[in-house]
PDB file of C-alpha atoms in Angstrom:
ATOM      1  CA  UNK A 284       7.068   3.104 -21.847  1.00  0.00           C
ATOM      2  CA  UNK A 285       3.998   1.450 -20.364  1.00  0.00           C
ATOM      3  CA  UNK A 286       5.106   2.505 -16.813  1.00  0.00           C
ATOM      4  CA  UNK A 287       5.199   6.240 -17.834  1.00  0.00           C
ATOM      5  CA  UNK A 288       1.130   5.491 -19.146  1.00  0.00           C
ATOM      6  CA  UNK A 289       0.696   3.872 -15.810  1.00  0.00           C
ATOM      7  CA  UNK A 290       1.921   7.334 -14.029  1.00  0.00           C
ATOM      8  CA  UNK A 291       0.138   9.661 -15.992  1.00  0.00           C
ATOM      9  CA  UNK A 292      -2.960   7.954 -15.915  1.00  0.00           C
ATOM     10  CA  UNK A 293      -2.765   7.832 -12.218  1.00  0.00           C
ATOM     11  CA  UNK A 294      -1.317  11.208 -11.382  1.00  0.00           C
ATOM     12  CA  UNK A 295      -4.916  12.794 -10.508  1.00  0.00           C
ATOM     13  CA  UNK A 296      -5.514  10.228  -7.709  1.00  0.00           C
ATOM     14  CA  UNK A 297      -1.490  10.386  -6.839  1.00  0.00           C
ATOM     15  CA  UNK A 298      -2.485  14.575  -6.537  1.00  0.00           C
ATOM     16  CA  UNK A 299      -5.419  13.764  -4.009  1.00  0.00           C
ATOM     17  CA  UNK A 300      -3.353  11.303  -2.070  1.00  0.00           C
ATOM     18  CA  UNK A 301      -1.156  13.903  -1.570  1.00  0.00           C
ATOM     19  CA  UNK A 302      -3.388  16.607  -0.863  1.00  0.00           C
ATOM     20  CA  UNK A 303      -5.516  14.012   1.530  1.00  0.00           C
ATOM     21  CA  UNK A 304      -5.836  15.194   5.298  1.00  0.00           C
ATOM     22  CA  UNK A 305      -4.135  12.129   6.593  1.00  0.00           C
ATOM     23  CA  UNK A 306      -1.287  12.991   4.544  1.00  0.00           C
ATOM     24  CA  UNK A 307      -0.892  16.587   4.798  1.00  0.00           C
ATOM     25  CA  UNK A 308      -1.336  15.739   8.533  1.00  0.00           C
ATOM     26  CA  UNK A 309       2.107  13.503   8.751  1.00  0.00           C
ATOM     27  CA  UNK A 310       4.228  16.128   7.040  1.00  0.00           C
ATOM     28  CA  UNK A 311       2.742  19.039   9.389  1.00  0.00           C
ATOM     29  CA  UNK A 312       2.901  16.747  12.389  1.00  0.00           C
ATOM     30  CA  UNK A 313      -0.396  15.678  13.588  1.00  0.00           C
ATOM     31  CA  UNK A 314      -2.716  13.161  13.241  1.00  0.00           C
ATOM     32  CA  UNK A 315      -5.912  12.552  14.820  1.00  0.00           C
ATOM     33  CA  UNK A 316      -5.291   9.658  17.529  1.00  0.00           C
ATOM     34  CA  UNK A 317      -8.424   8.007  16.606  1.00  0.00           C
ATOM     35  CA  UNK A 318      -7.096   8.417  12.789  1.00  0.00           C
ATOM     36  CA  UNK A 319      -3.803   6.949  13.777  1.00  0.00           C
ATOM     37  CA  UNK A 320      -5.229   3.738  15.617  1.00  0.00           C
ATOM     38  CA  UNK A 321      -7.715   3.057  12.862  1.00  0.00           C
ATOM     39  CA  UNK A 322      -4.872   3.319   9.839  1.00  0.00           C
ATOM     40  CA  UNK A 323      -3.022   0.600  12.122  1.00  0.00           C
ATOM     41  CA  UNK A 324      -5.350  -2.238  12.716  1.00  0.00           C
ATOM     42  CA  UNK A 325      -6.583  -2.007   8.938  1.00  0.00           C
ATOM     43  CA  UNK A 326      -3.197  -1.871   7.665  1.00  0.00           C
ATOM     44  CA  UNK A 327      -2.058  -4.913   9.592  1.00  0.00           C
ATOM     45  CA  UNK A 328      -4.673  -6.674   8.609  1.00  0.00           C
ATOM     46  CA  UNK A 329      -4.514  -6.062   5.008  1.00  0.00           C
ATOM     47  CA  UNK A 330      -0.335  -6.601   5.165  1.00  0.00           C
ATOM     48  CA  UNK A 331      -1.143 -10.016   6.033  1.00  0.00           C
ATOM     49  CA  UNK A 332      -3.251 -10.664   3.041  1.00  0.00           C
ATOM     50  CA  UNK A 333      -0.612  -8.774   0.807  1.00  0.00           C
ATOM     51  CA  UNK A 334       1.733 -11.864   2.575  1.00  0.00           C
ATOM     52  CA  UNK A 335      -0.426 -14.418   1.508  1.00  0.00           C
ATOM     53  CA  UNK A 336      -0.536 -13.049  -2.100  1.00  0.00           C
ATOM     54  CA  UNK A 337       2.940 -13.069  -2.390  1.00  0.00           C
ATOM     55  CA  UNK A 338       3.395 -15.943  -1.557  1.00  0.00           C
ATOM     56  CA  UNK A 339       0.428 -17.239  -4.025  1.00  0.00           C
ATOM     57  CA  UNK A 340       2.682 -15.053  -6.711  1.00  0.00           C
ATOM     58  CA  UNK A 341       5.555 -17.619  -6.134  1.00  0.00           C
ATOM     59  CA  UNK A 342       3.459 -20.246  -7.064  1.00  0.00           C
ATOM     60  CA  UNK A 343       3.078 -18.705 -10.712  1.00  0.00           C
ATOM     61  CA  UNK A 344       6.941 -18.423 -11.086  1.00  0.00           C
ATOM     62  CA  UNK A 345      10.008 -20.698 -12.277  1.00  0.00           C
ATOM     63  CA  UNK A 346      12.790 -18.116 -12.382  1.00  0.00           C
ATOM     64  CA  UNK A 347      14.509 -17.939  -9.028  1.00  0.00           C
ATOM     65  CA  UNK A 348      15.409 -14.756  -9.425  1.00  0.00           C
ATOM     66  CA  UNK A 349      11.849 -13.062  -9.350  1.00  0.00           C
ATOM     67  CA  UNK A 350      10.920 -15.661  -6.727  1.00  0.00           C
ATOM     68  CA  UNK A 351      13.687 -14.047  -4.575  1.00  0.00           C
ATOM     69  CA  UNK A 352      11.980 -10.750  -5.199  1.00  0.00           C
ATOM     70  CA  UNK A 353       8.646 -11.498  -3.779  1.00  0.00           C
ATOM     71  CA  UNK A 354      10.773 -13.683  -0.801  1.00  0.00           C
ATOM     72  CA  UNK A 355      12.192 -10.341   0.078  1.00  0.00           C
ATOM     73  CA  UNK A 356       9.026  -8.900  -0.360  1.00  0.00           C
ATOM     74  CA  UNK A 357       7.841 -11.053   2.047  1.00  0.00           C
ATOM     75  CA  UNK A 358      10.539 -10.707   4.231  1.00  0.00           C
ATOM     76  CA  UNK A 359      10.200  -7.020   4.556  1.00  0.00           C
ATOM     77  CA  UNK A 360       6.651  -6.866   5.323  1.00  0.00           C
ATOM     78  CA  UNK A 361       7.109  -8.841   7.961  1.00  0.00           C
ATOM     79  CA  UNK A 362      10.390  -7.286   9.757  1.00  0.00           C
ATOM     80  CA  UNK A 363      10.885  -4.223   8.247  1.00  0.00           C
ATOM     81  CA  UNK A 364       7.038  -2.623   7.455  1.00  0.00           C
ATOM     82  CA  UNK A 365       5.942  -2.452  11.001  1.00  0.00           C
ATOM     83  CA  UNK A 366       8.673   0.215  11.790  1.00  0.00           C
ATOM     84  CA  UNK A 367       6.238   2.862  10.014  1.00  0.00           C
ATOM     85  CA  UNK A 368       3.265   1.239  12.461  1.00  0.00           C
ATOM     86  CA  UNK A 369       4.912   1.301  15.606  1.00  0.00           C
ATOM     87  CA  UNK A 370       5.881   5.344  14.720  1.00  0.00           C
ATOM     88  CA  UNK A 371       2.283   5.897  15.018  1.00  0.00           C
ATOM     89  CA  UNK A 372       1.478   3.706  17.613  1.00  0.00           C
ATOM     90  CA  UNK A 373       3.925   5.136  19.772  1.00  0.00           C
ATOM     91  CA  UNK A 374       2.389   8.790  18.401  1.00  0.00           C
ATOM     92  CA  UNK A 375      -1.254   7.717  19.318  1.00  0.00           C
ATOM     93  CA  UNK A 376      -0.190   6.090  22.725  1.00  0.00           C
ATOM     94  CA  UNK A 377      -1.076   2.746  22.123  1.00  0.00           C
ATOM     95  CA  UNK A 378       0.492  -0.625  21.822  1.00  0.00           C
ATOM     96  CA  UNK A 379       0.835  -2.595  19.143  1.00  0.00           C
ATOM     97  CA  UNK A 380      -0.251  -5.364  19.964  1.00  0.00           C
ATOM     98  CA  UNK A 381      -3.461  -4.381  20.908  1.00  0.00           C
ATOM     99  CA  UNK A 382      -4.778  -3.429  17.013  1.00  0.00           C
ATOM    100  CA  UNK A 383      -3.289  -6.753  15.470  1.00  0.00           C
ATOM    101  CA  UNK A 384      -7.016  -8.385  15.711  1.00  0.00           C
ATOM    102  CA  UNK A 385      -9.210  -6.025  13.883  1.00  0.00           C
ATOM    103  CA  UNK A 386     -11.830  -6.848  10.883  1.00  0.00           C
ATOM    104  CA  UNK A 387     -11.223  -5.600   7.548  1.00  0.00           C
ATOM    105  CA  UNK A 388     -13.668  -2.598   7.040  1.00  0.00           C
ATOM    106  CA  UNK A 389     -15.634  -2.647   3.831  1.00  0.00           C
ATOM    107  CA  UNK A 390     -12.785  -0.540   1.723  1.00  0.00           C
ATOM    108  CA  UNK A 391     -10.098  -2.893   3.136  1.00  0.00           C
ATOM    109  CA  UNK A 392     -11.903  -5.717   2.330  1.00  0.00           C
ATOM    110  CA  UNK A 393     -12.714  -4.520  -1.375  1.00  0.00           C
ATOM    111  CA  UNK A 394      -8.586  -3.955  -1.773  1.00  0.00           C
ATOM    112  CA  UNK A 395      -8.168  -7.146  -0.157  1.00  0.00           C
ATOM    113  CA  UNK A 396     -10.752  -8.837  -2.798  1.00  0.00           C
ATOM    114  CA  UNK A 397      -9.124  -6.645  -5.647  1.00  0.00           C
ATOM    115  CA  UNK A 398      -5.229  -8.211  -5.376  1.00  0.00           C
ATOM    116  CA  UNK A 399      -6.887 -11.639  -4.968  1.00  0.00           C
ATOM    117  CA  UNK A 400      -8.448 -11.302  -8.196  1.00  0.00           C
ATOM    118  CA  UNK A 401      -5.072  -9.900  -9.913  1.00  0.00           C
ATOM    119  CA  UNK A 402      -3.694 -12.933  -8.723  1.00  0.00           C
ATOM    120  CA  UNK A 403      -6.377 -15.286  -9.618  1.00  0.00           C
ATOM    121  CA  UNK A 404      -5.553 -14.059 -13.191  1.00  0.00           C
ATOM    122  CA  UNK A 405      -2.354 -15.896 -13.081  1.00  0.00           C
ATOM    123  CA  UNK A 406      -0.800 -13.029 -14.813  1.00  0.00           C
ATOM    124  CA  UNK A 407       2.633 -11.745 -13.657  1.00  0.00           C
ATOM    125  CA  UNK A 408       1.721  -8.320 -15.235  1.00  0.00           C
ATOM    126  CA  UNK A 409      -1.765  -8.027 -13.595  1.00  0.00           C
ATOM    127  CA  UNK A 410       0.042  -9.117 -10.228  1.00  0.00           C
ATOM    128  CA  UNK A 411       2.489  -6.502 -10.435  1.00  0.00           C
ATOM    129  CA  UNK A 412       0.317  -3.895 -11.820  1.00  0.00           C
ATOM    130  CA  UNK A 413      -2.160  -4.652  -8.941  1.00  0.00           C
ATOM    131  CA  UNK A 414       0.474  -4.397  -6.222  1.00  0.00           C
ATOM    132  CA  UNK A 415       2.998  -1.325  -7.813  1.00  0.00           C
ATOM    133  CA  UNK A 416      -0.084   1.305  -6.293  1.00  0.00           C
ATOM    134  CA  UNK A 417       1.389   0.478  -2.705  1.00  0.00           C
ATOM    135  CA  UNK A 418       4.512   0.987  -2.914  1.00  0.00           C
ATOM    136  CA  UNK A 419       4.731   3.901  -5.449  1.00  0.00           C
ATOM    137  CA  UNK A 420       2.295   5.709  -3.821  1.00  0.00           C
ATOM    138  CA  UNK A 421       4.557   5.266  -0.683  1.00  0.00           C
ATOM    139  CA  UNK A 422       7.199   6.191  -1.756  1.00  0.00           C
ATOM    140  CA  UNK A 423       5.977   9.271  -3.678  1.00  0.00           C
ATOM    141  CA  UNK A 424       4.662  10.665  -0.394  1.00  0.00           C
ATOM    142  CA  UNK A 425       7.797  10.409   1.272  1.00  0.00           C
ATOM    143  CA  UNK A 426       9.689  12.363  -1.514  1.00  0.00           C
ATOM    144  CA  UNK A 427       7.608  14.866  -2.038  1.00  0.00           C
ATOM    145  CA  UNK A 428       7.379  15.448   1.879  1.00  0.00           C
ATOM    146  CA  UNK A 429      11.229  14.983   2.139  1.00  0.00           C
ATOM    147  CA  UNK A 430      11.367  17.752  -0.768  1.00  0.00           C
ATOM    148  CA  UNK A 431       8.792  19.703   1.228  1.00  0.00           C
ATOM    149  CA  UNK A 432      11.367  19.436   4.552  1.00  0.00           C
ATOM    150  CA  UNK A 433       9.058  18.216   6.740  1.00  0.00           C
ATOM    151  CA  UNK A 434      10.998  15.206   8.259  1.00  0.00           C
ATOM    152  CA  UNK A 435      12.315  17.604  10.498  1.00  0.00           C
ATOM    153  CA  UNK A 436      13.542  16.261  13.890  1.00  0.00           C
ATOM    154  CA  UNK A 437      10.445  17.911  15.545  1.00  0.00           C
ATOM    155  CA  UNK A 438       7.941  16.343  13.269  1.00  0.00           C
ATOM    156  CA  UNK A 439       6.908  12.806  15.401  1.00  0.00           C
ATOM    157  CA  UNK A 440       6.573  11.454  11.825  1.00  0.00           C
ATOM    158  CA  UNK A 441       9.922  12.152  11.044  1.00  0.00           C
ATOM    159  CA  UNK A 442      11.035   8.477  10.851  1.00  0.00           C
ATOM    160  CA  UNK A 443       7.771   7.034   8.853  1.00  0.00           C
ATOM    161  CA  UNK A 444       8.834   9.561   6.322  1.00  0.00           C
ATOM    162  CA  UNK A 445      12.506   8.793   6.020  1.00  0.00           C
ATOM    163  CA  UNK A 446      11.326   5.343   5.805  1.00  0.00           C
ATOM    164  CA  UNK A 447       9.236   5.260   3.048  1.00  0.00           C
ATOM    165  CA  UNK A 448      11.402   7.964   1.259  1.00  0.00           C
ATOM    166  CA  UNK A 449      13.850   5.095  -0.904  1.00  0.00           C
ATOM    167  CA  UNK A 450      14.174   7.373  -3.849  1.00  0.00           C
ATOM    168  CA  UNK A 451      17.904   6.439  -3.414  1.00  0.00           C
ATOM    169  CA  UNK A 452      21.016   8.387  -4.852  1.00  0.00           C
ATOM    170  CA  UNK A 453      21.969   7.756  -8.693  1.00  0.00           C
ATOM    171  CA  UNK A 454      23.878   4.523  -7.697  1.00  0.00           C
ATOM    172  CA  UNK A 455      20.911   3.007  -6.936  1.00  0.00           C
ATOM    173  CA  UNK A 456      16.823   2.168  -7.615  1.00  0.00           C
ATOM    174  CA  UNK A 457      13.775   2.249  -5.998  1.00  0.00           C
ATOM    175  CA  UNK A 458      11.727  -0.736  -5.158  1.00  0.00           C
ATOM    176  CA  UNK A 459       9.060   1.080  -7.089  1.00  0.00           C
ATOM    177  CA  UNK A 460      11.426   1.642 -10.235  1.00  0.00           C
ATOM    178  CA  UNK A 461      12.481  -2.180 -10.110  1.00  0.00           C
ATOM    179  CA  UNK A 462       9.014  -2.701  -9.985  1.00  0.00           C
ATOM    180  CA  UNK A 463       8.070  -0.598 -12.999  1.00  0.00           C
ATOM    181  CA  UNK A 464      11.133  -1.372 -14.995  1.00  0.00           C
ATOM    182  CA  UNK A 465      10.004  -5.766 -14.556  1.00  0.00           C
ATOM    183  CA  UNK A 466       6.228  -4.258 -15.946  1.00  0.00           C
ATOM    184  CA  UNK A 467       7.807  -2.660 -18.941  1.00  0.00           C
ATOM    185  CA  UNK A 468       9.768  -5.542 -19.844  1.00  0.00           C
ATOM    186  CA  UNK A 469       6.440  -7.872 -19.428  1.00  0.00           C
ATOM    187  CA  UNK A 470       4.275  -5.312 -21.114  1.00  0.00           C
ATOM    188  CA  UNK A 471       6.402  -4.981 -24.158  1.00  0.00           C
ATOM    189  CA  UNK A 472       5.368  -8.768 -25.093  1.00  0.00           C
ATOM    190  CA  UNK A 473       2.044  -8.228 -24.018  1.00  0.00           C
ATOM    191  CA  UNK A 474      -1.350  -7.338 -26.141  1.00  0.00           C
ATOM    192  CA  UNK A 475      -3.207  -4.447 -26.189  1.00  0.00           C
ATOM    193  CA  UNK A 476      -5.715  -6.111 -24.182  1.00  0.00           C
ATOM    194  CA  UNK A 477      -3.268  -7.558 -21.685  1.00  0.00           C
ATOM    195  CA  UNK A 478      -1.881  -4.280 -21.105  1.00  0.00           C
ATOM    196  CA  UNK A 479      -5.499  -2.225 -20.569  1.00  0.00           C
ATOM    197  CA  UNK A 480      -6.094  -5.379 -18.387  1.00  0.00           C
ATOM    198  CA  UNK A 481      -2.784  -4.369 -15.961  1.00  0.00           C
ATOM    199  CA  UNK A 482      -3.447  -0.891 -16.188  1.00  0.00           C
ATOM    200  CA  UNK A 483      -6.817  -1.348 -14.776  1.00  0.00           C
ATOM    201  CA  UNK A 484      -5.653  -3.301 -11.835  1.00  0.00           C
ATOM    202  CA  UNK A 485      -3.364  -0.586 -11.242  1.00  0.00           C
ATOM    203  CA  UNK A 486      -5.797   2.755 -11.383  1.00  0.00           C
ATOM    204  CA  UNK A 487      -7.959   0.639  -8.918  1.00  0.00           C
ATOM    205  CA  UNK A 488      -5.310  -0.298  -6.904  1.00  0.00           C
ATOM    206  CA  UNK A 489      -4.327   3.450  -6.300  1.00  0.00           C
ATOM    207  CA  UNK A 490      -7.862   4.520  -5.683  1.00  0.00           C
ATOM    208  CA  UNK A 491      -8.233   2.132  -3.294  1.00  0.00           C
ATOM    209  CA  UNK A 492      -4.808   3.385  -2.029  1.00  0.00           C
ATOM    210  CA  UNK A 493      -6.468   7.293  -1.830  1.00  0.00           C
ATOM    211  CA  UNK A 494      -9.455   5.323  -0.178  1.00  0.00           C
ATOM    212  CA  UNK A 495      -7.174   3.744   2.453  1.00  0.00           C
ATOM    213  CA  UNK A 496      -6.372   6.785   3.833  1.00  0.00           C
ATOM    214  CA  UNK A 497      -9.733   8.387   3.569  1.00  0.00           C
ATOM    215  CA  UNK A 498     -11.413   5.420   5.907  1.00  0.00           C
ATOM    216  CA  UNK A 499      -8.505   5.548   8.261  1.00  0.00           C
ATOM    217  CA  UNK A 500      -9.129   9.304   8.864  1.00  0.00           C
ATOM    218  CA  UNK A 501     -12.764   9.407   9.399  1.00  0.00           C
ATOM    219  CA  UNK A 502     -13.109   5.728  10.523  1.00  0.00           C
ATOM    220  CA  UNK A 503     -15.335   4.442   8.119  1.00  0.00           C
ATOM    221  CA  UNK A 504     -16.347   0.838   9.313  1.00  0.00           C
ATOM    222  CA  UNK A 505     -19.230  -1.626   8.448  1.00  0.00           C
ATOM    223  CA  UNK A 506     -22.946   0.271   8.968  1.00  0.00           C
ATOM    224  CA  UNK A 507     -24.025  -2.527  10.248  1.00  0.00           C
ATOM    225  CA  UNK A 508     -20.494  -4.115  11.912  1.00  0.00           C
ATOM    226  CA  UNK A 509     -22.817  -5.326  15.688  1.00  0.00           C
ATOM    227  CA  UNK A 510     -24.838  -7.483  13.603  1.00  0.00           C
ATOM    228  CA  UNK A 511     -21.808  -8.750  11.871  1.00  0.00           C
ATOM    229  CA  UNK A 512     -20.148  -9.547  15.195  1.00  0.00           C
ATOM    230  CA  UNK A 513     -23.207 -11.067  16.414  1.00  0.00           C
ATOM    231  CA  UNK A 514     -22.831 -13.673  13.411  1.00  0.00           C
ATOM    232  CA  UNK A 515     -19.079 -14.148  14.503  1.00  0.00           C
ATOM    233  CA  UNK A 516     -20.047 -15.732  17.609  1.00  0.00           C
ATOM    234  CA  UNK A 517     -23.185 -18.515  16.464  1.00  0.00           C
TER     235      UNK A 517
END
């Protein structure tokens, strides 16, 4: 199955994403503050670009059903996702509101850039293939942490983890399986080249995943972000 290529390709970066300090640090309980703030206003930011693509994904679509899918999609970034934000805002001390108005840094921007361009392609597969990184990656954290025991009702990440943890019992499937099962059934009419096409979109999109974190925990922002500013304002 092209979704088990797509996983074994990717399992070294899915390794370091574990193994990342950001992530080691929610399943043993802390988090730099400063760590915590930055993931937030980036994350926001680039949520409501992942909004807009979704929506630019309907566009490409004429069955109702898989419109419905990227509707909910929608839909759950928007009332469900900032649960996991608000655990560590309310972690870090800080309201919410107050990192909803940040500039994408230069890795944020780059993801931001990347999913645009899956989506320029007008292809379904490269549009799923760019986006799967997200939520598999998620979700793969949470499991392995569940496994792991450390949503523990002393850990103050407890509830981000049970969140992203949807592995689900046997009755029922992941987001990220539905997701992989729809790329399997596009991939298996698409060419060779189609298919090298979608599995680059989705390496990058889980290195820029491993990168995500990496910014967010030593707050990598533009060299030169004053000057930038400065241009905001002329």
């Amino acid at each position: 199955m092209f979704s088990e290529e797509l996983r074994t390709q990717a399992a070294p970066i899915m390794t370091a994403i574990h193994d990342h300090a950001f992530v080691r640090g929610i399943a043993d309980g802390y988090v730099p503050r400063e760590a915590l703030i930055f993931y937030v206003e980036q994350d926001f930011q680039y949520l409501s670009e992942f909004i807009k693509i979704y929506a630019n994904a309907i566009t490409k679509l004429t069955d109702r059903n898989e419109m419905k899918f990227f509707a909910d999609s929608i839909d759950f970034i928007l009332n469900s996702e900032i649960h996991p934000h608000h655990v560590f805002c309310d972690v870090a001390g800080v309201e919410y509101e107050r990192l909803q108005h940040a500039t994408p840094t230069p890795k944020a921007y780059l993801y931001e850039s990347h999913m645009y361009r899956a989506a320029d392609t007008g292809s379904l597969l490269n549009i799923l293939a760019a986006f799967q990184a997200c939520p598999w990656t998620y979700n793969e954290i949470a499991k392995k942490q569940v496994r792991e025991k450390a949503n523990t009702n002393d850990n103050p990440f407890k509830s981000w983890i049970d969140f992203y943890d949807n592995a689900n019992d046997d009755s029922e499937v992941s987001l990220s399986d539905k997701i992989f099962e729809w790329i399997d059934r596009l991939a298996e009419n698409a060419t060779t080249q189609q298919r090298q096409q979608a599995k680059q979109f989705f390496l990058k999109s889980c290195e820029l995943e491993w990168q995500f974190w990496e910014q967010a925990y030593h707050q990598e922002d533009w060299r030169f972000k004053d000057v930038l500013n400065q241009a905001n304002t002329l």
